[in-house]
């Protein structure tokens, strides 16, 4: 799939390490005034003056976090950036810089890395961040990518996982479960393709699901929206491993319980129909699917009027005391204990 786009193959060894870094990073432009110095020295120099700096990192391993048989490298580069920015926005902060480190085997020609960096560059442009450094090394087998994201916030604007209070409302952005079902569709097509390499998949009806899997977006808009609405969440987390496990993280860190209402969980119509096709419960998928990169947060009851008209935000439950437990209130109005089944490669 990847080789189709770019037919020539230039060996990395033809450029050498420094030639490669220069080649891949030559288009990166500095846009942020907090970047004093970007790529090219021993370290980047950033200046946040009186702001607090936030820093977060992620590691993606071929065969564990992504499968290059159906993930185009350009999408992989884009996604590697976006998943990190999502963690910055989950602190209610502004993302400003990233570093990108890669380990590559000689299986990858220069053209493959150009694709990867085209995705990184697109994300940097869309999210208005600077690529200020990284590291390049070799790997004996697969591809490894690590992105570190940096951002800033006023101290009083930072939102932690630990601030949820009894009676707060639990709010989620966007809709859930689509990225996981996109992965199921891609896995199914991969199997069909292995049996019959001439098959031409018709994936039109799955566009939204596949896009959510291959080209997720981070909710840069939400810290901005909340500021405009004059709402400061009491706690916040991004949804990378599935709603269930993130709700549990928030509750444990805040020492509270929750009632989460099954019938309030926002689902796209395409998720409902694909779950019927795969004979899966859409609630289970929304709770455990993961990779949605939506934000989950709590607000004080008195802030409800400020958010209630916004179609991006859905109230899905309310915080209780710790003793009441972490519960899912089902459509049949039964309360069951919420369990984390989040996507966890270490458990698998
Ligand atoms: P050092 O040997 O001091 O680690 P390098 O030669 O690895 O320095 O890197 C030179 C410059 O290029 C540094 O600014 C570094 O941050 C940057 N850089 C290296 N690899 C990458 C990469 N894969 N993506 C972006 N920048 C990179
Ligand atoms: Mg280095």
mmCIF file of C-alpha atoms and ligand atoms in Angstrom:
data_model
loop_
_atom_site.group_PDB
_atom_site.id
_atom_site.type_symbol
_atom_site.label_atom_id
_atom_site.label_comp_id
_atom_site.label_asym_id
_atom_site.label_seq_id
_atom_site.Cartn_x
_atom_site.Cartn_y
_atom_site.Cartn_z
ATOM 1 C CA UNK A 1 0.000 0.000 0.000
ATOM 2 C CA UNK A 2 2.725 2.430 0.999
ATOM 3 C CA UNK A 3 5.073 1.644 -1.874
ATOM 4 C CA UNK A 4 2.343 2.487 -4.413
ATOM 5 C CA UNK A 5 2.502 6.198 -3.690
ATOM 6 C CA UNK A 6 6.217 6.667 -3.900
ATOM 7 C CA UNK A 7 7.880 4.220 -6.268
ATOM 8 C CA UNK A 8 11.528 5.239 -6.009
ATOM 9 C CA UNK A 9 13.656 3.824 -3.198
ATOM 10 C CA UNK A 10 16.598 5.807 -1.940
ATOM 11 C CA UNK A 11 18.738 4.041 0.649
ATOM 12 C CA UNK A 12 19.094 6.046 3.853
ATOM 13 C CA UNK A 13 22.826 5.249 3.842
ATOM 14 C CA UNK A 14 23.206 7.414 0.723
ATOM 15 C CA UNK A 15 22.469 10.519 2.826
ATOM 16 C CA UNK A 16 24.126 9.685 6.130
ATOM 17 C CA UNK A 17 22.567 10.593 9.478
ATOM 18 C CA UNK A 18 23.066 14.352 9.255
ATOM 19 C CA UNK A 19 21.996 14.494 5.635
ATOM 20 C CA UNK A 20 18.866 12.598 6.577
ATOM 21 C CA UNK A 21 17.973 14.900 9.477
ATOM 22 C CA UNK A 22 18.545 17.983 7.299
ATOM 23 C CA UNK A 23 16.464 16.524 4.509
ATOM 24 C CA UNK A 24 13.529 15.582 6.734
ATOM 25 C CA UNK A 25 13.442 18.784 8.745
ATOM 26 C CA UNK A 26 14.298 21.424 6.131
ATOM 27 C CA UNK A 27 10.673 22.533 5.679
ATOM 28 C CA UNK A 28 9.929 23.082 9.340
ATOM 29 C CA UNK A 29 9.301 26.737 10.129
ATOM 30 C CA UNK A 30 9.286 28.338 13.565
ATOM 31 C CA UNK A 31 5.878 29.909 14.248
ATOM 32 C CA UNK A 32 5.703 30.243 18.016
ATOM 33 C CA UNK A 33 7.195 33.204 19.824
ATOM 34 C CA UNK A 34 7.990 30.886 22.772
ATOM 35 C CA UNK A 35 10.520 29.085 20.529
ATOM 36 C CA UNK A 36 13.841 30.929 20.792
ATOM 37 C CA UNK A 37 15.813 28.212 19.046
ATOM 38 C CA UNK A 38 14.638 25.115 17.183
ATOM 39 C CA UNK A 39 16.446 22.320 15.348
ATOM 40 C CA UNK A 40 20.200 22.545 14.777
ATOM 41 C CA UNK A 41 21.969 22.913 18.099
ATOM 42 C CA UNK A 42 22.506 20.518 20.979
ATOM 43 C CA UNK A 43 19.170 21.540 22.485
ATOM 44 C CA UNK A 44 16.212 23.762 21.688
ATOM 45 C CA UNK A 45 15.637 26.935 23.721
ATOM 46 C CA UNK A 46 12.094 27.801 24.830
ATOM 47 C CA UNK A 47 10.848 30.796 26.808
ATOM 48 C CA UNK A 48 7.530 30.687 28.661
ATOM 49 C CA UNK A 49 8.186 33.763 30.824
ATOM 50 C CA UNK A 50 5.756 33.600 33.756
ATOM 51 C CA UNK A 51 3.721 30.643 32.432
ATOM 52 C CA UNK A 52 3.808 27.072 33.661
ATOM 53 C CA UNK A 53 5.321 24.663 31.150
ATOM 54 C CA UNK A 54 3.591 21.316 30.494
ATOM 55 C CA UNK A 55 5.483 18.378 29.014
ATOM 56 C CA UNK A 56 4.260 14.973 27.863
ATOM 57 C CA UNK A 57 5.643 12.090 25.837
ATOM 58 C CA UNK A 58 4.445 8.971 24.021
ATOM 59 C CA UNK A 59 6.154 5.997 22.439
ATOM 60 C CA UNK A 60 4.739 4.115 19.442
ATOM 61 C CA UNK A 61 6.116 0.715 18.441
ATOM 62 C CA UNK A 62 5.425 -1.029 15.142
ATOM 63 C CA UNK A 63 3.473 -4.230 15.706
ATOM 64 C CA UNK A 64 2.260 -3.068 19.125
ATOM 65 C CA UNK A 65 0.667 0.333 18.449
ATOM 66 C CA UNK A 66 0.391 0.348 14.671
ATOM 67 C CA UNK A 67 0.400 -2.030 11.706
ATOM 68 C CA UNK A 68 2.003 -0.655 8.552
ATOM 69 C CA UNK A 69 0.038 -3.044 6.350
ATOM 70 C CA UNK A 70 -2.941 -0.683 6.584
ATOM 71 C CA UNK A 71 -1.655 2.471 8.265
ATOM 72 C CA UNK A 72 -0.123 4.816 5.679
ATOM 73 C CA UNK A 73 3.082 6.399 7.020
ATOM 74 C CA UNK A 74 1.739 9.889 6.471
ATOM 75 C CA UNK A 75 -1.221 9.112 8.719
ATOM 76 C CA UNK A 76 1.091 7.547 11.266
ATOM 77 C CA UNK A 77 3.182 10.726 11.447
ATOM 78 C CA UNK A 78 0.051 12.819 11.855
ATOM 79 C CA UNK A 79 -1.394 10.557 14.527
ATOM 80 C CA UNK A 80 1.878 10.344 16.489
ATOM 81 C CA UNK A 81 1.749 14.139 16.885
ATOM 82 C CA UNK A 82 -1.978 14.393 17.574
ATOM 83 C CA UNK A 83 -2.036 11.823 20.394
ATOM 84 C CA UNK A 84 0.581 13.862 22.240
ATOM 85 C CA UNK A 85 -1.123 17.197 21.719
ATOM 86 C CA UNK A 86 -4.276 15.632 23.135
ATOM 87 C CA UNK A 87 -2.463 15.189 26.471
ATOM 88 C CA UNK A 88 -1.460 18.866 26.487
ATOM 89 C CA UNK A 89 -5.052 20.005 25.819
ATOM 90 C CA UNK A 90 -6.226 17.661 28.602
ATOM 91 C CA UNK A 91 -4.258 19.883 31.011
ATOM 92 C CA UNK A 92 -6.279 22.852 29.655
ATOM 93 C CA UNK A 93 -3.000 24.139 28.197
ATOM 94 C CA UNK A 94 -1.821 25.497 24.829
ATOM 95 C CA UNK A 95 0.511 23.199 22.846
ATOM 96 C CA UNK A 96 3.504 24.961 21.278
ATOM 97 C CA UNK A 97 6.394 22.598 20.471
ATOM 98 C CA UNK A 98 7.177 18.936 19.836
ATOM 99 C CA UNK A 99 10.275 16.818 19.424
ATOM 100 C CA UNK A 100 10.187 13.704 17.245
ATOM 101 C CA UNK A 101 12.508 10.741 17.744
ATOM 102 C CA UNK A 102 12.617 7.810 15.381
ATOM 103 C CA UNK A 103 14.353 4.443 15.189
ATOM 104 C CA UNK A 104 14.355 2.928 11.708
ATOM 105 C CA UNK A 105 15.582 -0.270 10.086
ATOM 106 C CA UNK A 106 17.140 -0.413 6.618
ATOM 107 C CA UNK A 107 13.781 -1.774 5.442
ATOM 108 C CA UNK A 108 12.666 1.866 5.142
ATOM 109 C CA UNK A 109 13.815 3.883 2.161
ATOM 110 C CA UNK A 110 14.081 7.661 2.359
ATOM 111 C CA UNK A 111 10.738 7.973 0.556
ATOM 112 C CA UNK A 112 8.969 6.191 3.430
ATOM 113 C CA UNK A 113 10.435 8.651 5.937
ATOM 114 C CA UNK A 114 9.420 11.537 3.699
ATOM 115 C CA UNK A 115 5.832 10.278 3.970
ATOM 116 C CA UNK A 116 6.105 10.005 7.756
ATOM 117 C CA UNK A 117 7.474 13.544 7.990
ATOM 118 C CA UNK A 118 4.835 14.889 5.609
ATOM 119 C CA UNK A 119 2.252 13.741 8.171
ATOM 120 C CA UNK A 120 4.218 15.301 11.038
ATOM 121 C CA UNK A 121 4.512 18.558 9.092
ATOM 122 C CA UNK A 122 0.788 18.627 8.323
ATOM 123 C CA UNK A 123 -0.068 18.162 11.991
ATOM 124 C CA UNK A 124 2.455 20.855 12.993
ATOM 125 C CA UNK A 125 0.792 23.233 10.552
ATOM 126 C CA UNK A 126 -2.801 22.472 11.534
ATOM 127 C CA UNK A 127 -2.124 22.596 15.282
ATOM 128 C CA UNK A 128 0.252 25.552 14.970
ATOM 129 C CA UNK A 129 3.210 23.993 16.773
ATOM 130 C CA UNK A 130 6.958 24.012 16.115
ATOM 131 C CA UNK A 131 9.082 20.885 15.646
ATOM 132 C CA UNK A 132 12.153 21.864 17.685
ATOM 133 C CA UNK A 133 14.231 18.699 17.817
ATOM 134 C CA UNK A 134 14.409 14.958 18.023
ATOM 135 C CA UNK A 135 16.741 12.060 17.609
ATOM 136 C CA UNK A 136 17.393 9.606 14.791
ATOM 137 C CA UNK A 137 18.761 6.143 15.284
ATOM 138 C CA UNK A 138 18.620 2.661 13.813
ATOM 139 C CA UNK A 139 16.456 -0.284 14.781
ATOM 140 C CA UNK A 140 17.054 -3.931 13.908
ATOM 141 C CA UNK A 141 13.437 -4.616 12.967
ATOM 142 C CA UNK A 142 10.471 -2.310 13.167
ATOM 143 C CA UNK A 143 9.803 1.398 13.296
ATOM 144 C CA UNK A 144 9.693 3.219 16.630
ATOM 145 C CA UNK A 145 8.458 6.797 16.999
ATOM 146 C CA UNK A 146 8.497 8.875 20.133
ATOM 147 C CA UNK A 147 6.962 12.335 20.241
ATOM 148 C CA UNK A 148 7.320 14.754 23.143
ATOM 149 C CA UNK A 149 4.966 17.712 23.289
ATOM 150 C CA UNK A 150 5.469 20.952 25.184
ATOM 151 C CA UNK A 151 2.925 23.624 26.016
ATOM 152 C CA UNK A 152 2.045 26.266 28.548
ATOM 153 C CA UNK A 153 -0.762 27.619 30.693
ATOM 154 C CA UNK A 154 -1.315 30.159 33.426
ATOM 155 C CA UNK A 155 -0.977 28.363 36.730
ATOM 156 C CA UNK A 156 -4.608 29.109 37.622
ATOM 157 C CA UNK A 157 -5.873 27.638 34.320
ATOM 158 C CA UNK A 158 -4.246 24.215 34.649
ATOM 159 C CA UNK A 159 -6.726 21.370 35.151
ATOM 160 C CA UNK A 160 -5.673 18.095 36.772
ATOM 161 C CA UNK A 161 -7.271 14.675 37.033
ATOM 162 C CA UNK A 162 -7.605 15.144 40.759
ATOM 163 C CA UNK A 163 -10.090 18.025 41.158
ATOM 164 C CA UNK A 164 -13.536 16.416 40.700
ATOM 165 C CA UNK A 165 -15.971 17.096 43.581
ATOM 166 C CA UNK A 166 -19.183 15.444 44.763
ATOM 167 C CA UNK A 167 -22.178 16.648 42.639
ATOM 168 C CA UNK A 168 -20.025 17.885 39.742
ATOM 169 C CA UNK A 169 -21.281 16.994 36.275
ATOM 170 C CA UNK A 170 -19.306 14.606 34.073
ATOM 171 C CA UNK A 171 -18.989 15.919 30.507
ATOM 172 C CA UNK A 172 -17.539 14.398 27.329
ATOM 173 C CA UNK A 173 -16.712 16.051 23.994
ATOM 174 C CA UNK A 174 -17.654 14.661 20.568
ATOM 175 C CA UNK A 175 -18.705 11.025 20.224
ATOM 176 C CA UNK A 176 -17.136 7.729 21.245
ATOM 177 C CA UNK A 177 -16.311 4.314 19.809
ATOM 178 C CA UNK A 178 -15.754 5.278 16.160
ATOM 179 C CA UNK A 179 -11.946 4.895 16.151
ATOM 180 C CA UNK A 180 -12.159 1.368 17.546
ATOM 181 C CA UNK A 181 -14.773 0.332 14.999
ATOM 182 C CA UNK A 182 -12.615 1.874 12.258
ATOM 183 C CA UNK A 183 -9.840 -0.457 13.383
ATOM 184 C CA UNK A 184 -12.209 -3.444 13.243
ATOM 185 C CA UNK A 185 -13.147 -2.547 9.659
ATOM 186 C CA UNK A 186 -9.468 -2.221 8.669
ATOM 187 C CA UNK A 187 -8.566 -5.536 10.355
ATOM 188 C CA UNK A 188 -11.407 -7.252 8.517
ATOM 189 C CA UNK A 189 -10.286 -5.810 5.171
ATOM 190 C CA UNK A 190 -6.730 -6.910 5.866
ATOM 191 C CA UNK A 191 -7.917 -10.500 6.347
ATOM 192 C CA UNK A 192 -10.028 -10.367 3.190
ATOM 193 C CA UNK A 193 -7.012 -9.016 1.314
ATOM 194 C CA UNK A 194 -4.758 -11.819 2.599
ATOM 195 C CA UNK A 195 -7.185 -14.404 1.195
ATOM 196 C CA UNK A 196 -7.861 -12.533 -2.040
ATOM 197 C CA UNK A 197 -5.237 -9.881 -2.932
ATOM 198 C CA UNK A 198 -7.358 -8.710 -5.891
ATOM 199 C CA UNK A 199 -10.322 -7.717 -3.753
ATOM 200 C CA UNK A 200 -11.272 -4.061 -3.978
ATOM 201 C CA UNK A 201 -12.812 -3.054 -0.671
ATOM 202 C CA UNK A 202 -15.799 -0.716 -0.760
ATOM 203 C CA UNK A 203 -15.201 1.317 2.365
ATOM 204 C CA UNK A 204 -17.385 4.338 1.543
ATOM 205 C CA UNK A 205 -19.943 3.672 4.255
ATOM 206 C CA UNK A 206 -17.131 3.410 6.810
ATOM 207 C CA UNK A 207 -15.416 6.720 5.984
ATOM 208 C CA UNK A 208 -16.086 8.370 9.343
ATOM 209 C CA UNK A 209 -14.939 5.305 11.309
ATOM 210 C CA UNK A 210 -11.733 4.842 9.295
ATOM 211 C CA UNK A 211 -10.949 8.532 9.489
ATOM 212 C CA UNK A 212 -11.350 8.476 13.261
ATOM 213 C CA UNK A 213 -8.878 5.566 13.389
ATOM 214 C CA UNK A 214 -6.310 6.722 10.833
ATOM 215 C CA UNK A 215 -6.563 10.482 11.206
ATOM 216 C CA UNK A 216 -7.704 11.297 14.724
ATOM 217 C CA UNK A 217 -7.866 14.921 15.816
ATOM 218 C CA UNK A 218 -6.993 16.355 19.219
ATOM 219 C CA UNK A 219 -9.475 18.755 20.838
ATOM 220 C CA UNK A 220 -7.429 21.961 20.566
ATOM 221 C CA UNK A 221 -10.756 23.784 20.352
ATOM 222 C CA UNK A 222 -11.986 22.704 23.794
ATOM 223 C CA UNK A 223 -9.619 24.656 26.103
ATOM 224 C CA UNK A 224 -10.379 27.672 23.877
ATOM 225 C CA UNK A 225 -14.132 27.044 24.012
ATOM 226 C CA UNK A 226 -14.136 26.592 27.787
ATOM 227 C CA UNK A 227 -12.231 29.824 28.207
ATOM 228 C CA UNK A 228 -14.775 31.646 26.007
ATOM 229 C CA UNK A 229 -17.653 30.131 28.017
ATOM 230 C CA UNK A 230 -15.883 31.096 31.258
ATOM 231 C CA UNK A 231 -15.942 27.530 32.496
ATOM 232 C CA UNK A 232 -12.962 26.027 34.258
ATOM 233 C CA UNK A 233 -13.352 22.254 34.592
ATOM 234 C CA UNK A 234 -12.678 20.866 38.063
ATOM 235 C CA UNK A 235 -10.854 17.883 36.520
ATOM 236 C CA UNK A 236 -9.976 16.693 33.022
ATOM 237 C CA UNK A 237 -8.408 13.758 31.126
ATOM 238 C CA UNK A 238 -8.203 12.783 27.464
ATOM 239 C CA UNK A 239 -9.804 9.574 26.231
ATOM 240 C CA UNK A 240 -7.045 7.426 24.796
ATOM 241 C CA UNK A 241 -7.766 4.032 26.383
ATOM 242 C CA UNK A 242 -11.572 4.112 26.465
ATOM 243 C CA UNK A 243 -14.181 6.005 28.484
ATOM 244 C CA UNK A 244 -14.329 3.368 31.232
ATOM 245 C CA UNK A 245 -10.683 3.453 32.158
ATOM 246 C CA UNK A 246 -10.516 7.275 31.937
ATOM 247 C CA UNK A 247 -13.568 7.685 34.201
ATOM 248 C CA UNK A 248 -11.895 5.357 36.686
ATOM 249 C CA UNK A 249 -8.635 7.367 36.511
ATOM 250 C CA UNK A 250 -10.520 10.618 37.216
ATOM 251 C CA UNK A 251 -12.457 9.119 40.121
ATOM 252 C CA UNK A 252 -9.440 7.439 41.711
ATOM 253 C CA UNK A 253 -7.278 10.554 41.436
ATOM 254 C CA UNK A 254 -10.114 12.763 42.751
ATOM 255 C CA UNK A 255 -11.213 10.263 45.454
ATOM 256 C CA UNK A 256 -14.844 10.368 44.312
ATOM 257 C CA UNK A 257 -17.451 8.039 42.807
ATOM 258 C CA UNK A 258 -19.619 8.520 39.720
ATOM 259 C CA UNK A 259 -22.939 7.613 38.171
ATOM 260 C CA UNK A 260 -22.419 7.325 34.431
ATOM 261 C CA UNK A 261 -25.612 6.962 32.382
ATOM 262 C CA UNK A 262 -25.512 4.464 29.535
ATOM 263 C CA UNK A 263 -28.252 6.251 27.573
ATOM 264 C CA UNK A 264 -26.324 9.540 27.629
ATOM 265 C CA UNK A 265 -23.117 8.235 25.982
ATOM 266 C CA UNK A 266 -22.782 10.088 22.635
ATOM 267 C CA UNK A 267 -22.570 7.739 19.632
ATOM 268 C CA UNK A 268 -22.357 8.572 15.950
ATOM 269 C CA UNK A 269 -25.106 6.821 13.905
ATOM 270 C CA UNK A 270 -22.382 5.011 11.936
ATOM 271 C CA UNK A 271 -21.090 3.462 15.177
ATOM 272 C CA UNK A 272 -24.557 2.186 16.035
ATOM 273 C CA UNK A 273 -24.971 0.572 12.614
ATOM 274 C CA UNK A 274 -21.476 -0.972 12.445
ATOM 275 C CA UNK A 275 -21.962 -2.427 15.939
ATOM 276 C CA UNK A 276 -25.132 -4.097 14.679
ATOM 277 C CA UNK A 277 -23.197 -5.450 11.681
ATOM 278 C CA UNK A 278 -20.397 -6.828 13.916
ATOM 279 C CA UNK A 279 -22.907 -7.981 16.583
ATOM 280 C CA UNK A 280 -21.233 -5.886 19.267
ATOM 281 C CA UNK A 281 -22.782 -3.740 21.975
ATOM 282 C CA UNK A 282 -22.230 -0.078 21.132
ATOM 283 C CA UNK A 283 -22.044 0.704 24.873
ATOM 284 C CA UNK A 284 -19.207 -1.800 25.326
ATOM 285 C CA UNK A 285 -17.378 -0.268 22.366
ATOM 286 C CA UNK A 286 -17.854 3.308 23.589
ATOM 287 C CA UNK A 287 -16.693 2.311 27.082
ATOM 288 C CA UNK A 288 -13.718 0.190 26.081
ATOM 289 C CA UNK A 289 -12.771 0.992 22.509
ATOM 290 C CA UNK A 290 -10.250 3.750 23.015
ATOM 291 C CA UNK A 291 -8.296 6.059 20.708
ATOM 292 C CA UNK A 292 -11.147 8.568 20.536
ATOM 293 C CA UNK A 293 -8.932 11.450 21.743
ATOM 294 C CA UNK A 294 -11.969 13.276 23.062
ATOM 295 C CA UNK A 295 -11.790 15.114 26.389
ATOM 296 C CA UNK A 296 -13.598 14.000 29.543
ATOM 297 C CA UNK A 297 -14.042 16.581 32.296
ATOM 298 C CA UNK A 298 -16.076 17.580 35.293
ATOM 299 C CA UNK A 299 -17.710 20.958 35.981
ATOM 300 C CA UNK A 300 -19.514 22.476 38.943
ATOM 301 C CA UNK A 301 -23.350 22.228 38.671
ATOM 302 C CA UNK A 302 -23.612 26.030 38.553
ATOM 303 C CA UNK A 303 -21.684 26.049 35.251
ATOM 304 C CA UNK A 304 -24.236 23.804 33.523
ATOM 305 C CA UNK A 305 -26.217 26.675 31.900
ATOM 306 C CA UNK A 306 -23.013 27.855 30.183
ATOM 307 C CA UNK A 307 -22.399 24.543 28.413
ATOM 308 C CA UNK A 308 -25.856 23.070 27.920
ATOM 309 C CA UNK A 309 -26.525 24.500 24.449
ATOM 310 C CA UNK A 310 -23.197 23.367 22.997
ATOM 311 C CA UNK A 311 -23.480 20.418 20.583
ATOM 312 C CA UNK A 312 -19.802 19.495 21.208
ATOM 313 C CA UNK A 313 -20.453 18.774 24.876
ATOM 314 C CA UNK A 314 -22.591 16.036 26.433
ATOM 315 C CA UNK A 315 -23.307 15.559 30.133
ATOM 316 C CA UNK A 316 -23.028 11.802 30.721
ATOM 317 C CA UNK A 317 -23.164 11.563 34.492
ATOM 318 C CA UNK A 318 -22.507 13.115 37.852
ATOM 319 C CA UNK A 319 -19.903 12.738 40.557
ATOM 320 C CA UNK A 320 -20.853 11.069 43.856
ATOM 321 C CA UNK A 321 -18.948 10.422 47.056
ATOM 322 C CA UNK A 322 -16.225 7.805 46.965
ATOM 323 C CA UNK A 323 -18.250 5.227 48.926
ATOM 324 C CA UNK A 324 -21.019 5.171 46.298
ATOM 325 C CA UNK A 325 -18.538 3.647 43.847
ATOM 326 C CA UNK A 326 -17.850 3.985 40.152
ATOM 327 C CA UNK A 327 -21.086 2.956 38.518
ATOM 328 C CA UNK A 328 -22.710 2.632 35.131
ATOM 329 C CA UNK A 329 -26.467 3.204 35.252
ATOM 330 C CA UNK A 330 -27.822 0.995 32.458
ATOM 331 C CA UNK A 331 -30.812 1.637 30.208
ATOM 332 C CA UNK A 332 -32.701 -0.797 32.469
ATOM 333 C CA UNK A 333 -31.865 1.570 35.351
ATOM 334 C CA UNK A 334 -29.561 -0.898 37.089
ATOM 335 C CA UNK A 335 -26.291 0.330 38.547
ATOM 336 C CA UNK A 336 -23.312 -1.881 37.753
ATOM 337 C CA UNK A 337 -19.684 -1.358 38.662
ATOM 338 C CA UNK A 338 -17.623 0.120 35.863
ATOM 339 C CA UNK A 339 -14.541 -1.935 35.048
ATOM 340 C CA UNK A 340 -11.522 -0.783 33.085
ATOM 341 C CA UNK A 341 -11.045 -2.932 30.025
ATOM 342 C CA UNK A 342 -9.179 -0.169 28.263
ATOM 343 C CA UNK A 343 -6.902 -1.085 25.459
ATOM 344 C CA UNK A 344 -3.673 -1.972 27.205
ATOM 345 C CA UNK A 345 -0.911 -3.621 25.185
ATOM 346 C CA UNK A 346 0.945 -4.682 28.329
ATOM 347 C CA UNK A 347 -2.002 -6.774 29.518
ATOM 348 C CA UNK A 348 -2.665 -8.261 26.083
HETATM 349 P P1 LIG B 1 23.032 15.036 19.048
HETATM 350 O O1 LIG B 1 24.090 14.196 18.443
HETATM 351 O O2 LIG B 1 23.527 16.165 19.888
HETATM 352 O O3 LIG B 1 21.917 14.242 19.671
HETATM 353 P P2 LIG B 1 21.785 15.173 16.500
HETATM 354 O O4 LIG B 1 22.849 15.219 15.485
HETATM 355 O O5 LIG B 1 21.107 13.888 16.803
HETATM 356 O O6 LIG B 1 22.335 15.825 17.818
HETATM 357 O O7 LIG B 1 20.669 16.216 16.099
HETATM 358 C C1 LIG B 1 20.948 17.440 15.477
HETATM 359 C C2 LIG B 1 19.719 18.317 15.509
HETATM 360 O O8 LIG B 1 18.674 17.720 14.771
HETATM 361 C C3 LIG B 1 19.196 18.536 16.919
HETATM 362 O O9 LIG B 1 18.625 19.844 16.952
HETATM 363 C C4 LIG B 1 18.113 17.503 17.040
HETATM 364 O O10 LIG B 1 17.158 17.873 17.987
HETATM 365 C C5 LIG B 1 17.578 17.459 15.614
HETATM 366 N N1 LIG B 1 17.021 16.151 15.233
HETATM 367 C C6 LIG B 1 17.662 14.957 15.243
HETATM 368 N N2 LIG B 1 16.870 13.964 14.810
HETATM 369 C C7 LIG B 1 15.669 14.532 14.522
HETATM 370 C C8 LIG B 1 14.416 14.042 14.060
HETATM 371 N N3 LIG B 1 14.204 12.746 13.789
HETATM 372 N N4 LIG B 1 13.408 14.922 13.888
HETATM 373 C C9 LIG B 1 13.586 16.225 14.173
HETATM 374 N N5 LIG B 1 14.721 16.755 14.608
HETATM 375 C C10 LIG B 1 15.766 15.937 14.801
HETATM 376 MG MG1 LIG B 2 20.902 12.924 18.680
#
